[in-house]
Amino acid sequence: MGETGVNEEFFARRAAARARLDAIDPHKRAGGATADPQRKDWFEAVYRLAEGDAANVPWANLAPHPLLADWLATRRLDHLRALDIGCGLGDNAEALAAAGARVTAFDLVENAVAWAKRRFPRSAVDYRAADLFAAPPEWRGGFDLVHECYTLQALPDSLLDEAAQALASLIAPGGLLLVIARARDEGQEVAGPPWPLPPSRIAALAVGGLRCETLEDIPATDAMVRHWRAAFRRDG
Ligand SMILES: C[S@@+](CC[C@H](N)C(=O)[O-])C[C@H]1O[C@@H](n2cnc3c(N)ncnc32)[C@H](O)[C@@H]1O
């Protein structure tokens, strides 16, 4: 299917797809998490059932996340090695590349990677299928900028300590981890997934030699729910 951009009709269809996908998500049922602990089957299903229509992918905006675009607006990333985690359809990876970075982008789901490559056939981004929890050893300490948007909040809490270690392990000395995620108060109940992150989960990203450099708590607007934008530096 050709790509026509987003409009009200796109968002209405995307909301309908989200409802259908929630209905087959074991994590939406009490006790269902053991059926698909890493949510791999569900992510695979999302991209398979979408049949090439981005309106069937609940996080597809066909544009970089506004908080990444805003962060990039005042920076150049020339010559930096960047890694985009859980890249989905590729818009954030393309924005990092447009800012000058040499970008590798990966997703757990091969279908997502193939789709991103189809959308950006002349891309300089190196799109790969890979698992954050079993990343290629040669990526260890290999990136000046690691960007993560919305993957942590899509993972069960029980995986987040391991995810934090995995993210930290990818960052070169002196490098930066940039995290964009929905935010919630400590102890606030949410009916995830997705599970907006509480402050303790952002603080827990400062592992493996990372320290928090900036933490922005961005209040909700008409256009966007409350978010964190956090940057962690690895000592160089
Ligand atoms: C909520 S989507 C966000 C996609 C993209 N980052 C964005 O902001 O539009 C989460 C993505 O992470 C991918 N993912 C989930 N678990 C992963 C893992 N262990 N390793 C790599 N990617 C993963 C999913 O397939 C999905 O594309």
Coordinates of C-alpha atoms and ligand atoms in Angstrom, one line a residue:
M1 CA 0.0 0.0 0.0
G2 CA 1.3 3.5 -0.8
E3 CA 2.0 5.9 2.0
T4 CA -0.4 8.8 2.2
G5 CA 0.7 10.5 5.4
V6 CA -1.4 11.0 8.6
N7 CA -4.7 12.7 9.0
E8 CA -7.8 12.2 11.1
E9 CA -8.9 9.1 9.1
F10 CA -5.4 7.6 9.7
F11 CA -5.6 8.1 13.5
A12 CA -9.2 6.7 13.6
R13 CA -8.0 3.6 11.8
R14 CA -4.9 3.4 14.1
A15 CA -7.1 3.6 17.2
A16 CA -9.3 0.7 15.8
A17 CA -6.2 -1.3 15.1
R18 CA -5.0 -0.7 18.7
A19 CA -8.3 -2.1 20.1
R20 CA -8.0 -5.2 17.9
L21 CA -4.3 -5.7 19.0
D22 CA -5.1 -5.1 22.7
A23 CA -7.7 -7.9 22.4
I24 CA -4.9 -10.4 21.4
D25 CA -2.3 -9.1 23.8
P26 CA -1.9 -11.6 26.7
H27 CA -0.4 -8.8 28.8
K28 CA -3.8 -7.1 28.8
R29 CA -5.2 -10.2 30.7
A30 CA -4.5 -10.9 34.4
G31 CA -1.9 -13.6 34.5
G32 CA -1.4 -13.6 30.8
A33 CA 2.2 -12.4 30.8
T34 CA 3.7 -15.9 31.1
A35 CA 2.3 -16.7 27.6
D36 CA 4.6 -14.2 25.9
P37 CA 7.1 -12.8 28.5
Q38 CA 9.1 -10.6 26.2
R39 CA 6.0 -9.7 24.1
K40 CA 7.9 -11.0 21.0
D41 CA 4.8 -12.9 19.7
W42 CA 2.7 -9.8 20.0
F43 CA 5.1 -7.5 18.3
E44 CA 5.5 -10.0 15.5
A45 CA 1.7 -10.1 15.2
V46 CA 1.4 -6.3 15.1
Y47 CA 3.6 -6.1 12.0
R48 CA 2.2 -9.2 10.3
L49 CA -1.4 -8.3 10.8
A50 CA -0.7 -4.7 9.6
E51 CA -0.3 -6.1 6.0
G52 CA 1.8 -3.0 5.0
D53 CA -0.7 -0.5 6.3
A54 CA 1.0 1.8 8.8
A55 CA -2.4 2.8 10.3
N56 CA -2.4 -0.7 11.7
V57 CA 0.8 -0.1 13.7
P58 CA -0.3 1.6 17.0
W59 CA 2.9 3.7 17.3
A60 CA 3.2 4.7 13.7
N61 CA 3.2 8.5 13.1
L62 CA 5.2 8.4 9.9
A63 CA 7.3 11.2 11.3
P64 CA 10.1 11.4 14.0
H65 CA 8.9 11.8 17.6
P66 CA 8.3 15.5 18.2
L67 CA 10.6 15.4 21.3
L68 CA 13.4 13.9 19.2
A69 CA 12.9 16.4 16.4
D70 CA 13.0 19.2 18.9
W71 CA 16.2 17.8 20.5
L72 CA 17.8 17.5 17.1
A73 CA 16.7 21.0 16.0
T74 CA 19.6 22.6 18.0
R75 CA 22.3 19.9 17.2
R76 CA 24.4 18.4 14.5
L77 CA 25.5 14.8 15.0
D78 CA 28.2 14.7 12.2
H79 CA 30.4 11.6 12.4
L80 CA 28.7 10.3 15.5
R81 CA 27.9 6.6 15.6
A82 CA 24.2 6.4 16.6
L83 CA 22.0 3.4 17.4
D84 CA 18.2 3.5 17.3
I85 CA 16.6 0.8 19.6
G86 CA 13.4 -0.8 18.5
C87 CA 13.3 1.3 15.4
G88 CA 9.9 0.3 14.1
L89 CA 9.1 1.9 10.8
G90 CA 12.3 4.0 10.8
D91 CA 11.3 7.6 11.2
N92 CA 13.5 8.3 14.2
A93 CA 16.5 6.6 12.7
E94 CA 16.1 8.7 9.5
A95 CA 16.0 11.9 11.6
L96 CA 19.2 10.9 13.4
A97 CA 20.8 10.3 10.0
A98 CA 19.5 13.6 8.6
A99 CA 21.3 15.3 11.5
G100 CA 24.6 13.8 10.3
A101 CA 25.0 10.6 12.4
R102 CA 26.1 7.3 11.0
V103 CA 23.1 5.3 12.1
T104 CA 22.4 1.7 12.9
A105 CA 18.8 0.9 13.7
F106 CA 17.4 -2.4 14.8
D107 CA 14.1 -4.0 15.7
L108 CA 13.2 -7.4 17.1
V109 CA 10.8 -8.0 14.3
E110 CA 12.2 -8.7 10.8
N111 CA 9.0 -7.5 9.2
A112 CA 9.5 -4.1 10.8
V113 CA 13.0 -3.9 9.5
A114 CA 12.0 -4.9 6.0
W115 CA 9.2 -2.3 6.1
A116 CA 11.6 0.5 7.2
K117 CA 13.9 -0.5 4.4
R118 CA 11.1 -0.3 1.9
R119 CA 10.0 3.1 3.1
F120 CA 13.5 4.5 2.8
P121 CA 15.1 2.7 -0.1
R122 CA 17.9 5.2 -0.5
S123 CA 18.6 5.4 3.2
A124 CA 22.1 5.6 4.7
V125 CA 20.7 3.9 7.8
D126 CA 21.9 0.3 8.4
Y127 CA 18.7 -1.4 9.4
R128 CA 19.1 -4.7 11.2
A129 CA 16.9 -7.4 12.9
A130 CA 18.3 -7.9 16.5
D131 CA 17.2 -8.3 20.0
L132 CA 18.1 -5.7 22.7
F133 CA 18.6 -8.6 25.1
A134 CA 21.0 -10.4 22.8
A135 CA 22.7 -7.6 20.8
P136 CA 25.6 -8.5 18.5
P137 CA 28.8 -8.5 20.6
E138 CA 30.5 -6.2 18.2
W139 CA 28.0 -3.4 19.2
R140 CA 29.3 -3.4 22.8
G141 CA 30.6 0.1 23.6
G142 CA 30.3 1.0 20.0
F143 CA 28.0 4.0 19.9
D144 CA 28.4 7.7 20.7
L145 CA 24.6 8.1 20.8
V146 CA 22.0 5.4 21.7
H147 CA 18.4 6.6 21.2
E148 CA 15.5 4.8 22.7
C149 CA 11.9 5.9 22.2
Y150 CA 8.9 3.9 23.5
T151 CA 10.5 0.5 23.7
L152 CA 11.1 0.5 27.5
Q153 CA 7.5 1.4 28.2
A154 CA 6.4 -1.5 26.0
L155 CA 8.3 -4.0 28.1
P156 CA 7.1 -5.6 31.4
D157 CA 8.7 -4.1 34.5
S158 CA 10.4 -7.4 35.2
L159 CA 12.6 -6.9 32.1
L160 CA 13.6 -3.3 32.7
D161 CA 16.7 -3.8 34.8
E162 CA 18.1 -6.1 32.2
A163 CA 17.1 -3.6 29.5
A164 CA 18.9 -0.8 31.3
Q165 CA 22.1 -2.9 31.5
A166 CA 21.7 -3.8 27.8
L167 CA 21.4 -0.1 26.8
A168 CA 24.3 1.0 28.9
S169 CA 26.5 -1.8 27.4
L170 CA 26.1 -0.3 23.9
I171 CA 27.4 3.2 24.7
A172 CA 31.0 4.2 24.0
P173 CA 33.1 6.0 26.7
G174 CA 31.9 9.7 26.6
G175 CA 28.7 8.6 24.7
L176 CA 25.1 9.5 25.4
L177 CA 21.9 7.5 26.0
L178 CA 18.8 9.5 25.0
V179 CA 15.5 8.2 26.3
I180 CA 12.0 9.4 25.3
A181 CA 9.1 7.8 27.1
R182 CA 5.7 8.4 28.5
A183 CA 5.8 9.4 32.2
R184 CA 3.8 8.6 35.3
D185 CA 4.0 9.4 39.0
E186 CA 5.6 6.9 41.3
G187 CA 3.0 4.4 42.4
Q188 CA 0.4 5.7 39.9
E189 CA -1.7 2.7 38.6
V190 CA -1.7 2.3 34.8
A191 CA -3.6 -0.2 32.6
G192 CA -0.6 -1.0 30.4
P193 CA 0.8 -2.0 28.1
P194 CA 2.2 0.5 27.3
W195 CA 3.4 1.2 30.8
P196 CA 4.5 4.9 31.2
L197 CA 7.7 5.0 33.3
P198 CA 7.7 6.2 36.9
P199 CA 10.7 8.4 38.1
S200 CA 12.4 5.3 39.7
R201 CA 12.5 3.6 36.3
I202 CA 14.2 6.6 34.8
A203 CA 16.7 6.8 37.7
A204 CA 17.4 3.1 37.2
L205 CA 18.8 3.8 33.8
A206 CA 21.9 5.2 35.4
V207 CA 23.8 1.9 35.5
G208 CA 26.9 0.5 33.8
G209 CA 28.9 3.8 34.1
L210 CA 26.0 6.1 33.0
R211 CA 25.0 9.2 35.0
C212 CA 21.9 11.3 34.3
E213 CA 22.9 14.5 32.5
T214 CA 19.5 16.0 31.9
L215 CA 16.0 15.0 32.9
E216 CA 13.0 16.8 31.5
D217 CA 9.5 16.2 32.8
I218 CA 7.4 17.4 30.0
P219 CA 3.8 18.2 31.0
A220 CA 0.9 17.0 29.0
T221 CA -0.5 19.3 26.3
D222 CA -3.6 18.9 24.1
A223 CA -1.3 17.2 21.6
M224 CA 0.8 14.9 23.8
V225 CA 0.6 13.1 27.2
R226 CA 3.2 13.7 29.9
H227 CA 6.7 12.5 28.8
W228 CA 10.3 12.1 30.0
R229 CA 13.2 13.2 27.9
A230 CA 16.3 12.0 29.7
A231 CA 20.0 12.0 28.7
F232 CA 22.6 9.8 30.4
R233 CA 26.4 10.2 29.8
R234 CA 28.9 7.5 30.1
D235 CA 32.1 8.8 31.6
G236 CA 34.8 9.1 28.9
Ligands
LIG1 C1 6.3 0.8 20.9 S1 7.3 0.4 19.5 C2 8.2 1.9 19.2 C3 8.8 1.9 17.9 C4 9.7 3.2 17.6 N1 10.8 3.3 18.5 C5 8.9 4.4 17.7 O1 9.1 5.2 18.6 O2 8.0 4.6 16.8 C6 8.5 -0.7 20.2 C7 9.4 -1.4 19.2 O3 10.4 -2.1 19.9 C8 10.5 -3.4 19.2 N2 11.0 -4.3 20.2 C9 10.4 -4.9 21.3 N3 11.2 -5.6 22.0 C10 12.4 -5.5 21.4 C11 13.7 -6.0 21.7 N4 13.9 -6.9 22.7 N5 14.7 -5.7 20.9 C12 14.6 -4.9 19.9 N6 13.4 -4.3 19.5 C13 12.3 -4.6 20.3 C14 9.1 -3.7 18.7 O4 9.1 -4.7 17.7 C15 8.6 -2.3 18.3 O5 8.9 -2.1 17.0

